[in-house]
Coordinates of C-alpha atoms in Angstrom, one line a residue:
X1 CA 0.0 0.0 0.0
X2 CA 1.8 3.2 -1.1
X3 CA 2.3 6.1 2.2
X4 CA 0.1 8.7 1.9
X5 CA 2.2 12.1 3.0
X6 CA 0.3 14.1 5.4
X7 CA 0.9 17.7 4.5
X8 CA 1.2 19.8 8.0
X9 CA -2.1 21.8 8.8
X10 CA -2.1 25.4 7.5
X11 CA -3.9 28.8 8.4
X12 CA -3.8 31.3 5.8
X13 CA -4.0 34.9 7.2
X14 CA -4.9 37.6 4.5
X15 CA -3.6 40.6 6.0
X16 CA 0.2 41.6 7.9
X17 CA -1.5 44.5 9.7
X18 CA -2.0 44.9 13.4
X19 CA -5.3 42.6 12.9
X20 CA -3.4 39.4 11.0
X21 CA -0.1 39.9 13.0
X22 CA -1.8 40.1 16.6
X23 CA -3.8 36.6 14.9
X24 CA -0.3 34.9 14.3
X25 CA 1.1 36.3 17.7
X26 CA -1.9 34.2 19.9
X27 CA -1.4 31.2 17.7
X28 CA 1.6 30.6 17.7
X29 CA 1.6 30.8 21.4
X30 CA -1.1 28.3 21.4
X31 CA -0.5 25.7 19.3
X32 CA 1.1 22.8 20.1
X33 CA 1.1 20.9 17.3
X34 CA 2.5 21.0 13.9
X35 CA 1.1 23.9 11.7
X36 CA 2.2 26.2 9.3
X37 CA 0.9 29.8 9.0
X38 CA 1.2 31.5 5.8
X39 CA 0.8 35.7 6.0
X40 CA -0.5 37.2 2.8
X41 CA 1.0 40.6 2.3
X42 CA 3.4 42.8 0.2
X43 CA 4.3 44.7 3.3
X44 CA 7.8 43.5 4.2
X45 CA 7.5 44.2 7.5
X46 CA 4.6 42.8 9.7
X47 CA 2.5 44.5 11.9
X48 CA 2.6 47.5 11.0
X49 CA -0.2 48.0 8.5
X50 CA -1.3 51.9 7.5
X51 CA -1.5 52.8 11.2
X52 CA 1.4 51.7 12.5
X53 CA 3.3 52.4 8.9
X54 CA 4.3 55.8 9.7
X55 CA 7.9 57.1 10.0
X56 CA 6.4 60.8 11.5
X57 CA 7.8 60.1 15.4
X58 CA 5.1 63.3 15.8
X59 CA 2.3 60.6 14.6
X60 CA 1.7 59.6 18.0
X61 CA -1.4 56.7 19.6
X62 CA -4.6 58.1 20.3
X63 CA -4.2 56.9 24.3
X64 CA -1.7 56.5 26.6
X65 CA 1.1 53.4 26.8
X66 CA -0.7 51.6 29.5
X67 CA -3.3 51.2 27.3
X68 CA -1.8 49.9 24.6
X69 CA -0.4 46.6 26.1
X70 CA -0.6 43.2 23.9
X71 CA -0.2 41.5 27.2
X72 CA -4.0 41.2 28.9
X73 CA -2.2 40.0 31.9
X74 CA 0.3 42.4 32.2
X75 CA -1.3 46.2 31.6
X76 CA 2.3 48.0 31.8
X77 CA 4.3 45.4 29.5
X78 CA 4.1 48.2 26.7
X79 CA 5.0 50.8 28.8
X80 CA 8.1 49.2 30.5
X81 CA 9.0 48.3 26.6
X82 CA 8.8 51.6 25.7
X83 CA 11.0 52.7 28.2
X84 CA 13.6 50.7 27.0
X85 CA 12.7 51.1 23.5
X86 CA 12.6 54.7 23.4
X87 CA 15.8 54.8 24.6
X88 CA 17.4 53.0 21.6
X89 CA 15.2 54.8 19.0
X90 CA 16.3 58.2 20.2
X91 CA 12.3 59.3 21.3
X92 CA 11.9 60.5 25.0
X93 CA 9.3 63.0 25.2
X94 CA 7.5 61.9 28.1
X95 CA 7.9 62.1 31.8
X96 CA 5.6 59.1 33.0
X97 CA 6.2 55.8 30.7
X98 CA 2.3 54.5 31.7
X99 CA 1.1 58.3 30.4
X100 CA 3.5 58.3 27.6
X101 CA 1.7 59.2 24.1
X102 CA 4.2 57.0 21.5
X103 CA 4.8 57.3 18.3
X104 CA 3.0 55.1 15.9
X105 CA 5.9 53.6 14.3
X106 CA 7.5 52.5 17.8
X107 CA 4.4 50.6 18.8
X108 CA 4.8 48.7 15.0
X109 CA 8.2 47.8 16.6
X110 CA 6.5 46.4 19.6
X111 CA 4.2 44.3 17.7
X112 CA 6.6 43.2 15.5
X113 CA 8.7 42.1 18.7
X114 CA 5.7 40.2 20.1
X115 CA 5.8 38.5 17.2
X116 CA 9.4 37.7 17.7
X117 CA 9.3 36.0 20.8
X118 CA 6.2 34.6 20.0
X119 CA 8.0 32.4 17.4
X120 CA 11.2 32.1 19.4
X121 CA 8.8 30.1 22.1
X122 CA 6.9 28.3 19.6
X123 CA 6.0 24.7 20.2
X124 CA 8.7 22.5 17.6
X125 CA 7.2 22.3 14.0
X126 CA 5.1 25.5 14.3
X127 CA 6.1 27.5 11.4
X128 CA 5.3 31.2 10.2
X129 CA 6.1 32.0 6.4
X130 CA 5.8 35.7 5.4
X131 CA 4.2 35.4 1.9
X132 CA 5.1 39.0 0.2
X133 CA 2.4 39.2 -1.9
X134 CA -1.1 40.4 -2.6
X135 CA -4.1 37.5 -2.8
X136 CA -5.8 37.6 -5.9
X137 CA -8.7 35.3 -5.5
X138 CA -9.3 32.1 -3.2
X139 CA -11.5 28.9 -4.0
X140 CA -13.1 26.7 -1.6
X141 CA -12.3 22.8 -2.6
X142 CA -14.0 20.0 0.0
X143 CA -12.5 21.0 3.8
X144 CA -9.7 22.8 2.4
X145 CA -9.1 26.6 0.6
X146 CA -6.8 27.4 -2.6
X147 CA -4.9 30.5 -2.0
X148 CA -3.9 32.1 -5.6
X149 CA -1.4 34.7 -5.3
X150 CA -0.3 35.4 -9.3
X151 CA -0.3 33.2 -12.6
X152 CA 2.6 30.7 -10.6
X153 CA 2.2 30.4 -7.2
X154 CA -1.0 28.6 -5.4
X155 CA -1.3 27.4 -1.5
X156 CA -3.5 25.3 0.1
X157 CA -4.8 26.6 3.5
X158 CA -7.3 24.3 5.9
X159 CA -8.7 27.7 7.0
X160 CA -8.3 31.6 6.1
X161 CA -8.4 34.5 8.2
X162 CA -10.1 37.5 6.2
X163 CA -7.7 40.2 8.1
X164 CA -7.0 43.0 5.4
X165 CA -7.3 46.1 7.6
X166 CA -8.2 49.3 6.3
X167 CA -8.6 50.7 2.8
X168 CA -7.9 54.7 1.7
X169 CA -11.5 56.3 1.0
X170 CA -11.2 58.2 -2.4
X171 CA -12.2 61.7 -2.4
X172 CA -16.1 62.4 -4.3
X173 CA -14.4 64.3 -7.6
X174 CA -12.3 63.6 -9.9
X175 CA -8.5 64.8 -9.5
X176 CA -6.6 64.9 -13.0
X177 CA -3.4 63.0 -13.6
X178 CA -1.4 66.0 -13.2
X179 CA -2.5 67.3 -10.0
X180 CA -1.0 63.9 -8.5
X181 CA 2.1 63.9 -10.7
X182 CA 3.5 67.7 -9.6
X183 CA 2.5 67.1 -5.9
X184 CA -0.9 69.8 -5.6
X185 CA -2.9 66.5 -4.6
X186 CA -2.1 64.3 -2.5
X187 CA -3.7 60.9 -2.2
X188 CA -1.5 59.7 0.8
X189 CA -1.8 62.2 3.7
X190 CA 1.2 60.2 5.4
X191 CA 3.7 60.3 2.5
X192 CA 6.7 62.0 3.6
X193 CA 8.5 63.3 0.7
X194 CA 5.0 64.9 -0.7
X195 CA 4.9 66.4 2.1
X196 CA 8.5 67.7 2.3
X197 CA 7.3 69.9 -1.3
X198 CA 4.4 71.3 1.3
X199 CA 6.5 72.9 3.1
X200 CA 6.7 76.5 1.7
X201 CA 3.1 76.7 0.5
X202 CA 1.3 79.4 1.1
X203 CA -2.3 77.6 1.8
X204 CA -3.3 73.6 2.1
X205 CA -6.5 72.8 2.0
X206 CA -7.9 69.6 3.8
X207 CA -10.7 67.5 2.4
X208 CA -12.3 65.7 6.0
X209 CA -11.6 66.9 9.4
X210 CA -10.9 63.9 11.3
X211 CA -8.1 62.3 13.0
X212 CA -6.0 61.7 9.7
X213 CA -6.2 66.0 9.4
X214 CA -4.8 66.0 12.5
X215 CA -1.4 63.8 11.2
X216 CA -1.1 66.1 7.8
X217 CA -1.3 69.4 10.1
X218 CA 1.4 67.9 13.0
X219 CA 3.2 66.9 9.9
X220 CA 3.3 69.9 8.3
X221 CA 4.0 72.2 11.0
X222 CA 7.3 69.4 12.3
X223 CA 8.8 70.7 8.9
X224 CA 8.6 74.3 9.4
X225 CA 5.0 75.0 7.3
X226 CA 3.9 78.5 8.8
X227 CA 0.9 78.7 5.9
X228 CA -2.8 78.5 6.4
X229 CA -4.9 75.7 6.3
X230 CA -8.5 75.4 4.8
X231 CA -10.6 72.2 6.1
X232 CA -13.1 70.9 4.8
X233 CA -15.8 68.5 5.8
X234 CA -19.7 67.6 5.6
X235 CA -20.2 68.2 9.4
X236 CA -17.5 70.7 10.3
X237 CA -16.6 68.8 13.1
X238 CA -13.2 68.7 14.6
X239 CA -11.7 65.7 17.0
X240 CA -11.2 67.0 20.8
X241 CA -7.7 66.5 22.7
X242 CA -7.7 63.9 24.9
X243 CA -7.6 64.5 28.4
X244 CA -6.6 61.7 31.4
X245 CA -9.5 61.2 33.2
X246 CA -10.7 58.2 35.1
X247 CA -14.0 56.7 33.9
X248 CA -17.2 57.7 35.1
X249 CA -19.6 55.4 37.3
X250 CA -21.6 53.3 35.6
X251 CA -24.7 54.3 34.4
X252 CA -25.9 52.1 31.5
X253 CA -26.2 48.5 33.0
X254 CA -29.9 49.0 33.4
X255 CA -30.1 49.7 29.2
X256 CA -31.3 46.5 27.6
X257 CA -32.6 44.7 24.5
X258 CA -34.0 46.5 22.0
X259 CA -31.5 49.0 22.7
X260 CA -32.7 53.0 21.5
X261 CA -30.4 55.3 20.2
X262 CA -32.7 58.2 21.7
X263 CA -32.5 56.5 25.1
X264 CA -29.2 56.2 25.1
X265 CA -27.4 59.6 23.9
X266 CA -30.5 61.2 26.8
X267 CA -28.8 59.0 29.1
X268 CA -25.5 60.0 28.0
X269 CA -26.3 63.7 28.1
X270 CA -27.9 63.2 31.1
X271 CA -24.8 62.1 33.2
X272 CA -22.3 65.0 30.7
X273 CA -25.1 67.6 32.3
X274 CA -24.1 66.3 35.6
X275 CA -20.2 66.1 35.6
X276 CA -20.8 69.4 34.1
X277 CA -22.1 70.8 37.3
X278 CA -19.7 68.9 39.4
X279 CA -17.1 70.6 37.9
X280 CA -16.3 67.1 36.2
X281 CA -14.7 66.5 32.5
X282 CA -17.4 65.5 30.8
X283 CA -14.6 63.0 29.1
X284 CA -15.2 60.9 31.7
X285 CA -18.3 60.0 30.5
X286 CA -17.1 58.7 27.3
X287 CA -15.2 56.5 29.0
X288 CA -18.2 54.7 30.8
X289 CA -20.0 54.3 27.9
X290 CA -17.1 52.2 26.1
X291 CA -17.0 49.0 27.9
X292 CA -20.8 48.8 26.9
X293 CA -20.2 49.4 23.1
X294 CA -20.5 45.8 21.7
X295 CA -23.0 44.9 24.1
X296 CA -25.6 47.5 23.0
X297 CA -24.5 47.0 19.3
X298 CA -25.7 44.1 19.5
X299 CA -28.8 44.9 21.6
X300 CA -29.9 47.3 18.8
X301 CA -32.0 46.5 15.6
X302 CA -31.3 47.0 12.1
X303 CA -33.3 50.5 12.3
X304 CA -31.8 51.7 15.2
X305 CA -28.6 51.1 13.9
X306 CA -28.9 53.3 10.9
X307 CA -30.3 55.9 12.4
X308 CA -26.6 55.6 14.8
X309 CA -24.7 55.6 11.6
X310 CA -27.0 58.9 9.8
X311 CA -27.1 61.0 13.1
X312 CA -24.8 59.8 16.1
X313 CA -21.4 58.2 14.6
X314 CA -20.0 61.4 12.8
X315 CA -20.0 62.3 16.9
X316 CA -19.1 60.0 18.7
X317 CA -16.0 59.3 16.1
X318 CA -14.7 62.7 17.3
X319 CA -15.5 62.0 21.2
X320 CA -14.4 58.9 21.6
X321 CA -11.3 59.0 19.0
X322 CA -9.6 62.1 20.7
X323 CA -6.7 63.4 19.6
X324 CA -3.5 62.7 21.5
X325 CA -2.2 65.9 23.6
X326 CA 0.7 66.7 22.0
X327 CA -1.2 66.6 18.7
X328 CA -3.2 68.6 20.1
X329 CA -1.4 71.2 21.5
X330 CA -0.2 71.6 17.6
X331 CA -3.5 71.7 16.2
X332 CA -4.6 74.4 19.0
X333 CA -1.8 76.5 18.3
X334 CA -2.2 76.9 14.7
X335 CA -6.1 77.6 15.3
X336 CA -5.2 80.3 17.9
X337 CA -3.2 81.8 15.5
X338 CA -6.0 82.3 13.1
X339 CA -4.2 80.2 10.6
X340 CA -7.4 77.1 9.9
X341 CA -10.6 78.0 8.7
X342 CA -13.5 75.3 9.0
X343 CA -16.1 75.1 5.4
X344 CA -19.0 73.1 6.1
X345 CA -19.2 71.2 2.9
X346 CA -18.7 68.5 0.3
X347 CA -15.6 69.6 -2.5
X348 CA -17.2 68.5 -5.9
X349 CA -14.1 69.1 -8.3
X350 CA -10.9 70.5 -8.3
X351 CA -9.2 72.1 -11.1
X352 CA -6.2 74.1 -11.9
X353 CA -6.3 78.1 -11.9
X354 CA -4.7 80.2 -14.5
X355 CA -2.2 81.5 -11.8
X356 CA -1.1 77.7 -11.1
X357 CA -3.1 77.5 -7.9
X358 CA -6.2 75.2 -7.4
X359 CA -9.6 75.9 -7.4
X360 CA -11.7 73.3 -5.3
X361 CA -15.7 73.7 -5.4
X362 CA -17.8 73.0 -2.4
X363 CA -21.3 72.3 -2.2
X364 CA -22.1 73.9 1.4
X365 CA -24.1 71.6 3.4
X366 CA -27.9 72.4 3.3
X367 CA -27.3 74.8 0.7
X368 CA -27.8 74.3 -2.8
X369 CA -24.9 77.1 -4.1
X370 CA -21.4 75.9 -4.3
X371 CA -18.3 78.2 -3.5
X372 CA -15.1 78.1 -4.9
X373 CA -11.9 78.0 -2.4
X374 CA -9.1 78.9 -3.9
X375 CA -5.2 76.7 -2.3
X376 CA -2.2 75.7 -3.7
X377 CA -2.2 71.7 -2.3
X378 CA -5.2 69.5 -1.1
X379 CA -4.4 66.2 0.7
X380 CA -7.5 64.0 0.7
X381 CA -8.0 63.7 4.8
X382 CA -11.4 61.6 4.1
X383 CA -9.6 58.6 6.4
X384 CA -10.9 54.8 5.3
X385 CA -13.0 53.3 3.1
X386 CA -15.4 50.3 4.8
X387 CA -18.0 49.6 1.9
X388 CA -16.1 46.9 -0.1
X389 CA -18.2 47.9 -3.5
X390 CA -16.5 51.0 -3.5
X391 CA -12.9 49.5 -2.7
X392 CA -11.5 49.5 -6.4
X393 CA -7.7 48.5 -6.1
X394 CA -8.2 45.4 -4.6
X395 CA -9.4 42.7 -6.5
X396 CA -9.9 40.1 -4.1
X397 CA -12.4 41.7 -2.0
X398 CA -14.4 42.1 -5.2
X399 CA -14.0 38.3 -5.9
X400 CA -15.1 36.9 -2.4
X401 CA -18.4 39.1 -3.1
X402 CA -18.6 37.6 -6.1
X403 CA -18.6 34.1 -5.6
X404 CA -20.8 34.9 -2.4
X405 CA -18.2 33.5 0.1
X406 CA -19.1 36.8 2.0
X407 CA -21.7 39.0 2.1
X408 CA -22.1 42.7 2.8
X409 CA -22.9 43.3 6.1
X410 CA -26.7 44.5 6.4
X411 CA -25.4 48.3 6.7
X412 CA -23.3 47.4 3.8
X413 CA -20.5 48.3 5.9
X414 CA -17.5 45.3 5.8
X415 CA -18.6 42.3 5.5
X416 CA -21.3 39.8 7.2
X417 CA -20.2 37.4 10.0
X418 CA -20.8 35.6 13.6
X419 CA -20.1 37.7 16.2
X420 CA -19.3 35.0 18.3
X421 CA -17.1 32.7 16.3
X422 CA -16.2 35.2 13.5
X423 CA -17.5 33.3 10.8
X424 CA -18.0 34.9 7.7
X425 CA -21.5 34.5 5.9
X426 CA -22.1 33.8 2.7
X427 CA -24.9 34.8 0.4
X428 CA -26.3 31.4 0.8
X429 CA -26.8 32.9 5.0
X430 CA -24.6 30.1 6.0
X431 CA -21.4 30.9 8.0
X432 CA -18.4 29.3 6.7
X433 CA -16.2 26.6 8.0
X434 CA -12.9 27.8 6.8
X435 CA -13.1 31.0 6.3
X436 CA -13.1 33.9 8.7
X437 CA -12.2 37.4 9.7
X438 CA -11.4 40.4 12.3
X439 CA -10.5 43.8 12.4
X440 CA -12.6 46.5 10.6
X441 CA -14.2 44.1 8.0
X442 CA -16.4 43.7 11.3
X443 CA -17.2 47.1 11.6
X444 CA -20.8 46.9 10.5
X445 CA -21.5 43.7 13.2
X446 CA -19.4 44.7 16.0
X447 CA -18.8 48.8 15.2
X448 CA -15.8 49.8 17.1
X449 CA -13.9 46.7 15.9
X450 CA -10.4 47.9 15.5
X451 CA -9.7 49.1 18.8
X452 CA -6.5 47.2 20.7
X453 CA -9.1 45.8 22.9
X454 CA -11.3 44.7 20.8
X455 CA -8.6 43.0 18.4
X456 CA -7.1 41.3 21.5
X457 CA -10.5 39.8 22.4
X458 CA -10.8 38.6 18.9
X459 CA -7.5 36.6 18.4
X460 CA -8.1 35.1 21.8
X461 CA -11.5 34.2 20.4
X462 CA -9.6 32.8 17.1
X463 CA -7.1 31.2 17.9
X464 CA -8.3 27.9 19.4
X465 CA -10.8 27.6 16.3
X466 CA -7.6 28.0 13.9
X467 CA -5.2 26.0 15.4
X468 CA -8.0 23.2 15.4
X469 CA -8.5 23.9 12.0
X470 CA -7.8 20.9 9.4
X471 CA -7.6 18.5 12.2
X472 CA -10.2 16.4 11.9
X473 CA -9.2 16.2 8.1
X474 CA -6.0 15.0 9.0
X475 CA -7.2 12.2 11.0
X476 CA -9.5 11.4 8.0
X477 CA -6.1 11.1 6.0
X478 CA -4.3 8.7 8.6
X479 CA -7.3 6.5 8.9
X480 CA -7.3 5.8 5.0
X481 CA -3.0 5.2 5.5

């Protein structure tokens, strides 16, 4: 009888971002028997992603060290890494390592070094490869997945983690070739060397006002810019600087199924009105009402949750997303210096001027008139794109729509999937067996499903349903030896 070669069990992770590399990190810790994990991505360095991607030290996290750790066991094992870290990488601005504010790109060094020593404590025969390249389509065959990356190279995957963080939105107007070729729009708000040309501008305008406007204005001003700023966005809103505050008593426990977005923000405003008259930060607040996020997600219907996304979310992005203090003593400064005026609007084209300048229409909001601003740069600050549909440049995610291995999500936000065993759902409504995902694609079931908490939960919640994955088909394979 001729030996039939068990091939080692294999998880496929699409995705090298925070989301896929924190996936790999709780794996490989687990397992404890042969497997092979394959990361899809062109990246060559894991765990960093767009967020994490940045080479701006004054890009900083939106919250403090301690609560950034990887460790859920050890709250300060990012902050006593940081301290020797920093050290190394030059960067010391802070006084208290637990209070620190760190740059983005040093906390991609602290994945990356979880990673590490994840796989340098790996149980024997537990393998990471580090495929550089882009998926372009997967097919389901029996209990396994085909993973095609290009015309030559095909892997074969007993499950697949769906983890390809987030995708650039593209502004609403057409920009013309030659705008992005001589540098007066720029697609990448984070790009360095576009930047750099920036620097002795006269006036930039902004199109969105949210966190990412933050990044292109601290970036601008760390390379001497002393122009003005124009900012532009549907709501006019700007993020608030983050203060340290401890959270606020609890106050929502009694809120149950169906949840109300009506009760809810008059329970919110309710308790601001009252740390208000305490002499409170009305921050404080905001913090409560976290820990109960997913909880009254879920407790909400369909309807309720659209009318969140139309009239709430534009809100609570900028109160719960704050902007990190020494970003924000930045941003602050150049306001207080007249230099940033705030258009309530949507920019419908932008075209060159005779002088060489740039003319960007806006539509105002409510109004039917447009006005014309004239600048001599826009950066497209619109931040991340979460329909798939409208996610052009990547192929794949058109594909697995496609073939209905996933399906939209029902506010067409990500895609579909158990919230309790991250299964994605098809367009048949069955979730899969092999096939699953984290991160953002779950923003439309679970909302806030990037944040470090939130991913944590989520590889712990993986991880035992990956490493079990093609197990059963193995033992299939032994029986027939």
């Amino acid at each position: 009888m001729p030996r039939i070669e068990i091939s080692p069990r294999s998880v496929a992770i699409i995705g090298g971002g925070m989301s896929g590399t924190l996936a790999a990190i709780r794996l490989i810790r687990q397992a404890r028997s042969p497997l092979v994990i394959r990361i899809f991505d062109p990246n060559p360095e894991l765990g960093r992603g767009v967020a994490y991607g940045t080479t701006d030290f004054s890009h900083r996290l939106n919250g403090p060290a301690k609560a950034f750790s990887l460790r859920p066991d050890d709250a300060s094992h990012f902050a006593d890494w940081l301290q020797t870290r920093a050290n190394r990488s030059g960067w010391r601005d802070f006084d208290d390592r637990l209070l620190a504010f760190a740059p983005r790109w040093l906390y991609g060094d602290y994945i990356r070094s979880e990673l590490a020593e994840a796989l340098n404590a790996a149980a024997p025969d537990v393998e990471l490869e580090h495929v550089l390249a882009r998926v372009d389509d997967i097919v389901q065959e029996h209990n396994r997945v085909r993973i095609k990356v290009d015309a030559r190279r095909e892997f074969l995957a007993d499950h697949v983690l769906l983890a390809p963080g987030v995708f650039k939105a593209k502004p609403g107007f057409a920009v013309t070739p030659d705008l992005h070729d001589d540098g007066r729009y720029l697609a990448d708000p984070w790009h360095p060397e576009a930047l750099d040309k920036l620097r002795n501008v006269e006036d930039v305008l902004l199109v969105g006002s949210s966190l990412t406007m933050i990044d292109a204005v601290v970036s601008l001003e760390a390379r001497g810019y002393r122009g003005n700023y124009q900012v532009v966005s549907r709501r006019g809103l700007v993020p608030v600087g983050r203060n340290e505050a401890q959270a606020w008593p609890e106050f929502l426990t009694d809120v149950a199924a169906p949840v109300s977005v009506r009760a809810v923000l008059r329970a919110v405003r309710a308790q601001i009105a009252i740390a208000k008259a305490q002499g409170e930060d009305w921050q404080r607040v905001v913090l409560a009402v976290r820990p109960h996020l997913t909880r009254l997600w879920q407790g909400a219907s369909l309807i309720e949750r659209q009318r969140f996304m139309r009239h709430v979310r534009a809100y609570w992005d900028m109160f719960l997303h704050r902007v990190p203090p020494p970003s924000a003593a930045v941003f602050d400064a150049v306001r207080a210096a007249g230099r940033v005026r705030l258009h309530t609007g949507t920019p419908t084209a932008v075209h060159s001027a005779e002088d060489g300048r740039l003319d960007v229409s806006v539509r105002l909001r409510g109004k039917s008139a447009e006005i014309v601003l004239r600048s001599d740069a826009v950066i497209n600050c619109t931040g991340f794109e979460y329909v798939w549909k409208r996610v052009s440049d990547q192929p794949l995610l058109a594909r697995l729509l496609e073939k209905g291995y996933v399906r939209p999500s029902a506010l067409g936000l990500g895609i579909d999937a158990d919230p309790q065993t991250l299964a994605v759902i098809g367009v048949d409504g069955k979730t899969s067996d092999n096939i699953s995902t984290m991160g953002l694609p779950l923003r439309g079931v679970l909302f806030e499903s990037g944040t470090i908490a939130e991913l944590l939960r989520q590889a712990v919640l993986l991880a035992p349903l990956l490493d079990a994955a093609g197990q059963y088909a193995d033992e299939e394979a032994r029986d027939a030896a």
